[in-house]
Amino acid sequence: MAMSAGKRLRQMIEERRALLVPGVMNALAARIADDLGYEALYITGAGVTNALLGLPDVGLISPTQMADTIACVRNITDLPLIVDGDTGFGNAVNVWHTVRSFERSGANAIQIEDQVFPKRCGHFDGKAVISAAEMAEKVRAAAEARLSPDFLIIARTDAYATHGLEEALTRARRFIEAGADITFVEAPRRIEDIRLVVNTLPVPQLVNMVIGGQTPSVGLDDFRALGVGLVLYANASLQGAIQGMHNALSHLHDHGVLTENDGLVATFAERQRLVGMAEFKRLEARYAVADSD
């Protein structure tokens, strides 16, 4: 029997080989990442907010919108899915419901954080965190809500920015005691701090590489040497898409014409290949009804 997506994800992270995970904001981005050979995907709350609503990552997306996105992504890939659960969309009871909803929609892991609601991007200034006790109860609710033992709970703390590294470590330990499988100290500013986090905490660690953010850029080999569990580029696909759309639409605006030969767009044929048009043509042929007299 093939290993489930959840078991695969747990195994890959526990190897502590710095599993590289791209963020996706919709099913099309997920198809591209799957096509390129990534081993797992992260559905980013910031990316879904930016792409679906055209608004900033300041706690505006709803759990229903996230669950709908999970279902769309799950429909087109068998890869393990890690999902951004923000603050859990409320108190511990809301976290319980969010975990059930996301898992039934197709997620294999959820990340929840200890920011005050409404939250904001972890690399923004002006963050605030709830008490460690309240967050620990959210983690406990998440762990007890999961239907599969292989559904992973990732507990993030933003206390590094608000209270310092020692408080972040103290909180992470408490979250592990409450049932977190992985912890995530957001936005460390020094590689030495990442090393300390990895060496201090007993569970695998997630490092979030926000392009243009506060954590210094380090290569994957360096993260492997540190023993990091997974390295997340949550908005690489979104920022790449923004730049690509800007380039293509600027050319069209300036020149009044845009073709495949300009090197700014995917070809029509590639677009159809990517979304599986050939399979739907096969299905149309299979279920076609012959004309009757």
Short mmCIF file of C-alpha atoms in Angstrom, two decimals:
data_model
loop_
_atom_site.label_atom_id
_atom_site.label_comp_id
_atom_site.label_asym_id
_atom_site.label_seq_id
_atom_site.Cartn_x
_atom_site.Cartn_y
_atom_site.Cartn_z
CA MET A 1 0.00 0.00 0.00
CA ALA A 2 1.30 3.45 -0.92
CA MET A 3 2.29 5.71 1.96
CA SER A 4 -0.27 8.43 2.68
CA ALA A 5 0.56 12.06 2.01
CA GLY A 6 0.54 12.77 5.73
CA LYS A 7 2.96 9.94 6.51
CA ARG A 8 5.25 11.05 3.67
CA LEU A 9 5.26 14.60 4.97
CA ARG A 10 6.04 13.52 8.53
CA GLN A 11 8.86 11.26 7.34
CA MET A 12 10.44 13.92 5.11
CA ILE A 13 10.36 16.55 7.85
CA GLU A 14 11.72 14.20 10.51
CA GLU A 15 14.72 13.52 8.26
CA ARG A 16 15.72 17.14 8.98
CA ARG A 17 17.15 17.60 5.50
CA ALA A 18 15.71 21.08 5.00
CA LEU A 19 12.74 19.98 2.89
CA LEU A 20 12.19 22.82 0.42
CA VAL A 21 8.52 23.81 0.29
CA PRO A 22 7.13 26.53 -2.01
CA GLY A 23 4.04 28.47 -1.12
CA VAL A 24 1.09 28.42 -3.50
CA MET A 25 -1.92 30.70 -3.53
CA ASN A 26 -4.19 28.74 -5.88
CA ALA A 27 -4.52 25.50 -7.83
CA LEU A 28 -2.64 26.81 -10.88
CA ALA A 29 0.42 27.66 -8.80
CA ALA A 30 0.14 24.20 -7.22
CA ARG A 31 0.13 22.58 -10.66
CA ILE A 32 3.30 24.43 -11.62
CA ALA A 33 5.08 23.45 -8.39
CA ASP A 34 3.97 19.82 -8.73
CA ASP A 35 5.10 19.81 -12.37
CA LEU A 36 8.55 21.03 -11.29
CA GLY A 37 9.02 18.16 -8.86
CA TYR A 38 8.54 19.71 -5.42
CA GLU A 39 7.77 17.18 -2.69
CA ALA A 40 5.24 19.19 -0.67
CA LEU A 41 3.30 22.45 -0.93
CA TYR A 42 2.31 25.23 1.45
CA ILE A 43 -0.98 27.08 0.96
CA THR A 44 -0.13 30.59 2.09
CA GLY A 45 -2.66 32.80 3.84
CA ALA A 46 -0.80 35.90 2.72
CA GLY A 47 -0.74 34.66 -0.86
CA VAL A 48 -4.43 33.74 -0.91
CA THR A 49 -5.28 37.13 0.62
CA ASN A 50 -3.14 39.04 -1.89
CA ALA A 51 -4.27 37.01 -4.92
CA LEU A 52 -7.94 36.41 -4.12
CA LEU A 53 -8.80 39.69 -2.40
CA GLY A 54 -6.06 41.99 -3.68
CA LEU A 55 -5.52 43.06 -0.07
CA PRO A 56 -2.62 42.93 2.43
CA ASP A 57 -1.90 40.15 4.90
CA VAL A 58 -3.56 41.72 7.95
CA GLY A 59 -6.09 39.05 8.95
CA LEU A 60 -8.69 39.60 6.23
CA ILE A 61 -9.03 36.10 4.75
CA SER A 62 -11.73 33.80 6.13
CA PRO A 63 -11.42 30.11 7.07
CA THR A 64 -14.04 29.27 4.44
CA GLN A 65 -11.99 30.96 1.72
CA MET A 66 -8.92 29.03 2.88
CA ALA A 67 -10.83 25.73 2.99
CA ASP A 68 -12.14 26.33 -0.54
CA THR A 69 -8.58 26.95 -1.73
CA ILE A 70 -7.38 23.75 -0.04
CA ALA A 71 -10.10 21.74 -1.79
CA CYS A 72 -9.19 23.22 -5.19
CA VAL A 73 -5.51 22.45 -4.68
CA ARG A 74 -6.19 18.94 -3.37
CA ASN A 75 -8.29 18.25 -6.47
CA ILE A 76 -5.25 18.58 -8.74
CA THR A 77 -2.35 17.18 -6.70
CA ASP A 78 -1.52 14.27 -4.40
CA LEU A 79 1.40 16.13 -2.81
CA PRO A 80 1.33 16.73 0.95
CA LEU A 81 -0.32 20.06 1.76
CA ILE A 82 0.71 22.31 4.63
CA VAL A 83 -1.82 25.10 5.23
CA ASP A 84 -1.47 28.48 6.87
CA GLY A 85 -4.06 28.68 9.64
CA ASP A 86 -3.06 32.19 10.78
CA THR A 87 -4.23 32.61 14.40
CA GLY A 88 -6.78 29.83 14.03
CA PHE A 89 -9.52 32.37 13.25
CA GLY A 90 -10.49 32.89 16.88
CA ASN A 91 -10.08 31.12 20.21
CA ALA A 92 -9.18 27.48 20.94
CA VAL A 93 -12.66 26.30 19.94
CA ASN A 94 -12.31 28.07 16.59
CA VAL A 95 -8.92 26.41 16.16
CA TRP A 96 -10.53 23.01 16.78
CA HIS A 97 -13.12 23.71 14.08
CA THR A 98 -10.49 25.11 11.67
CA VAL A 99 -8.35 21.98 11.96
CA ARG A 100 -11.33 19.72 11.25
CA SER A 101 -12.39 21.87 8.30
CA PHE A 102 -8.92 22.09 6.77
CA GLU A 103 -8.17 18.39 7.25
CA ARG A 104 -11.45 17.35 5.64
CA SER A 105 -10.73 19.73 2.75
CA GLY A 106 -7.46 17.91 2.05
CA ALA A 107 -4.75 19.43 4.25
CA ASN A 108 -2.04 17.29 5.86
CA ALA A 109 -0.70 19.92 8.26
CA ILE A 110 -1.74 23.26 9.70
CA GLN A 111 0.37 26.13 10.95
CA ILE A 112 -1.08 28.32 13.69
CA GLU A 113 0.56 31.32 15.33
CA ASP A 114 0.50 33.26 18.59
CA GLN A 115 -0.20 36.72 17.22
CA VAL A 116 -3.08 38.84 18.44
CA PHE A 117 -6.01 38.91 16.00
CA PRO A 118 -6.14 40.57 13.53
CA LYS A 119 -2.69 39.26 12.71
CA ARG A 120 -0.23 40.63 10.19
CA CYS A 121 2.63 39.30 8.11
CA GLY A 122 5.36 38.01 10.41
CA HIS A 123 7.93 40.28 8.76
CA PHE A 124 5.87 43.45 9.37
CA ASP A 125 6.56 45.75 12.29
CA GLY A 126 3.95 46.40 14.96
CA LYS A 127 3.11 42.80 15.87
CA ALA A 128 1.67 41.72 19.22
CA VAL A 129 1.30 38.24 20.70
CA ILE A 130 -1.26 36.57 22.94
CA SER A 131 -0.22 34.91 26.19
CA ALA A 132 1.77 31.69 26.02
CA ALA A 133 -0.99 29.97 28.02
CA GLU A 134 -3.69 30.93 25.52
CA MET A 135 -1.59 29.79 22.58
CA ALA A 136 -0.78 26.50 24.30
CA GLU A 137 -4.51 25.83 24.60
CA LYS A 138 -4.92 26.57 20.89
CA VAL A 139 -2.18 24.04 20.12
CA ARG A 140 -3.82 21.47 22.41
CA ALA A 141 -7.16 22.01 20.69
CA ALA A 142 -5.52 21.60 17.28
CA ALA A 143 -3.80 18.37 18.31
CA GLU A 144 -7.02 16.94 19.73
CA ALA A 145 -9.11 17.97 16.71
CA ARG A 146 -7.09 16.13 14.07
CA LEU A 147 -8.67 13.00 12.64
CA SER A 148 -5.42 11.38 11.49
CA PRO A 149 -2.38 10.98 13.76
CA ASP A 150 -0.28 11.94 10.73
CA PHE A 151 -1.93 15.36 10.45
CA LEU A 152 0.85 17.66 11.65
CA ILE A 153 0.50 20.64 13.98
CA ILE A 154 3.01 23.43 13.32
CA ALA A 155 3.12 26.04 16.09
CA ARG A 156 4.58 29.41 15.19
CA THR A 157 5.68 32.09 17.61
CA ASP A 158 6.21 35.73 16.72
CA ALA A 159 7.70 36.48 20.14
CA TYR A 160 11.21 36.84 18.70
CA ALA A 161 10.22 40.31 17.48
CA THR A 162 8.17 41.31 20.51
CA HIS A 163 10.03 39.73 23.45
CA GLY A 164 13.31 38.31 22.15
CA LEU A 165 14.81 34.90 21.42
CA GLU A 166 14.63 33.46 24.94
CA GLU A 167 10.90 34.10 25.20
CA ALA A 168 10.41 32.59 21.73
CA LEU A 169 12.23 29.44 22.87
CA THR A 170 10.23 29.29 26.10
CA ARG A 171 6.99 29.53 24.16
CA ALA A 172 8.08 26.92 21.62
CA ARG A 173 8.82 24.45 24.43
CA ARG A 174 5.38 25.06 25.88
CA PHE A 175 3.73 24.53 22.50
CA ILE A 176 5.61 21.24 22.07
CA GLU A 177 4.30 20.09 25.45
CA ALA A 178 0.79 20.98 24.25
CA GLY A 179 1.12 18.76 21.18
CA ALA A 180 2.99 20.63 18.43
CA ASP A 181 4.87 18.34 16.04
CA ILE A 182 6.96 21.16 14.58
CA THR A 183 7.76 24.64 15.84
CA PHE A 184 8.52 27.79 13.94
CA VAL A 185 10.25 30.86 15.37
CA GLU A 186 9.24 33.57 12.92
CA ALA A 187 11.58 36.19 11.46
CA PRO A 188 14.94 35.48 13.15
CA ARG A 189 17.49 38.06 12.08
CA ARG A 190 20.69 36.03 12.57
CA ILE A 191 21.82 32.60 11.38
CA GLU A 192 23.27 32.04 14.85
CA ASP A 193 19.77 32.35 16.28
CA ILE A 194 18.42 29.76 13.83
CA ARG A 195 21.22 27.40 14.85
CA LEU A 196 20.37 27.90 18.53
CA VAL A 197 16.67 27.24 17.91
CA VAL A 198 17.39 24.03 15.99
CA ASN A 199 19.87 22.78 18.60
CA THR A 200 17.68 23.69 21.58
CA LEU A 201 14.24 22.39 20.64
CA PRO A 202 13.52 18.65 20.36
CA VAL A 203 11.16 18.72 17.36
CA PRO A 204 11.88 19.64 13.72
CA GLN A 205 12.05 23.35 12.94
CA LEU A 206 10.56 25.36 10.09
CA VAL A 207 12.44 28.36 8.70
CA ASN A 208 10.37 30.85 6.70
CA MET A 209 12.34 32.65 3.99
CA VAL A 210 10.33 35.75 3.13
CA ILE A 211 11.89 37.27 0.02
CA GLY A 212 12.83 40.81 1.04
CA GLY A 213 12.01 40.01 4.68
CA GLN A 214 14.03 40.08 7.89
CA THR A 215 15.66 36.64 7.88
CA PRO A 216 19.03 36.58 6.06
CA SER A 217 19.12 34.61 2.80
CA VAL A 218 20.95 31.31 3.23
CA GLY A 219 21.35 28.43 0.79
CA LEU A 220 19.62 25.10 1.24
CA ASP A 221 22.90 23.27 1.91
CA ASP A 222 23.53 25.55 4.88
CA PHE A 223 20.08 24.82 6.28
CA ARG A 224 20.69 21.08 5.83
CA ALA A 225 23.93 21.41 7.75
CA LEU A 226 22.00 23.11 10.56
CA GLY A 227 19.47 20.26 10.67
CA VAL A 228 16.42 22.34 9.76
CA GLY A 229 13.27 20.29 9.14
CA LEU A 230 11.78 22.36 6.35
CA VAL A 231 12.52 25.60 4.54
CA LEU A 232 9.51 27.56 3.39
CA TYR A 233 9.41 30.07 0.55
CA ALA A 234 5.81 31.00 1.20
CA ASN A 235 5.35 33.64 -1.48
CA ALA A 236 7.93 32.82 -4.14
CA SER A 237 5.21 31.82 -6.61
CA LEU A 238 3.11 34.89 -5.83
CA GLN A 239 5.97 37.36 -6.14
CA GLY A 240 7.15 35.63 -9.30
CA ALA A 241 3.64 35.84 -10.74
CA ILE A 242 3.34 39.52 -9.83
CA GLN A 243 6.58 40.30 -11.65
CA GLY A 244 5.59 38.16 -14.63
CA MET A 245 2.18 39.81 -14.93
CA HIS A 246 3.73 43.24 -14.59
CA ASN A 247 6.25 42.51 -17.35
CA ALA A 248 3.66 41.08 -19.75
CA LEU A 249 1.03 43.74 -19.14
CA SER A 250 3.58 46.57 -19.31
CA HIS A 251 4.73 45.31 -22.71
CA LEU A 252 1.12 45.10 -23.91
CA HIS A 253 0.37 48.58 -22.57
CA ASP A 254 3.44 50.11 -24.19
CA HIS A 255 3.31 48.29 -27.54
CA GLY A 256 -0.37 47.47 -28.02
CA VAL A 257 0.41 43.86 -28.90
CA LEU A 258 1.75 40.79 -27.10
CA THR A 259 2.77 37.49 -28.70
CA GLU A 260 4.36 34.21 -27.66
CA ASN A 261 7.53 35.34 -29.41
CA ASP A 262 8.07 38.19 -26.93
CA GLY A 263 9.20 35.70 -24.28
CA LEU A 264 6.92 37.22 -21.66
CA VAL A 265 4.11 34.67 -21.57
CA ALA A 266 3.70 30.91 -21.53
CA THR A 267 2.67 29.53 -24.88
CA PHE A 268 -0.96 28.61 -25.47
CA ALA A 269 0.11 24.98 -25.84
CA GLU A 270 2.01 25.02 -22.55
CA ARG A 271 -0.95 26.56 -20.77
CA GLN A 272 -3.23 23.76 -21.98
CA ARG A 273 -0.67 21.08 -21.09
CA LEU A 274 -0.28 22.45 -17.60
CA VAL A 275 -3.99 22.36 -16.80
CA GLY A 276 -4.48 18.86 -18.23
CA MET A 277 -6.52 19.64 -21.32
CA ALA A 278 -5.44 16.39 -23.00
CA GLU A 279 -7.09 14.34 -20.26
CA PHE A 280 -10.37 16.19 -20.67
CA LYS A 281 -10.27 15.62 -24.42
CA ARG A 282 -9.80 11.91 -23.70
CA LEU A 283 -12.79 11.96 -21.36
CA GLU A 284 -14.92 13.78 -23.94
CA ALA A 285 -14.09 11.10 -26.49
CA ARG A 286 -14.77 8.28 -24.02
CA TYR A 287 -18.22 9.53 -23.04
CA ALA A 288 -19.31 10.96 -26.39
CA VAL A 289 -22.78 9.96 -27.55
CA ALA A 290 -23.12 8.99 -31.20
CA ASP A 291 -25.65 10.96 -33.23
CA SER A 292 -28.93 9.05 -33.51
CA ASP A 293 -31.10 8.86 -36.59
#
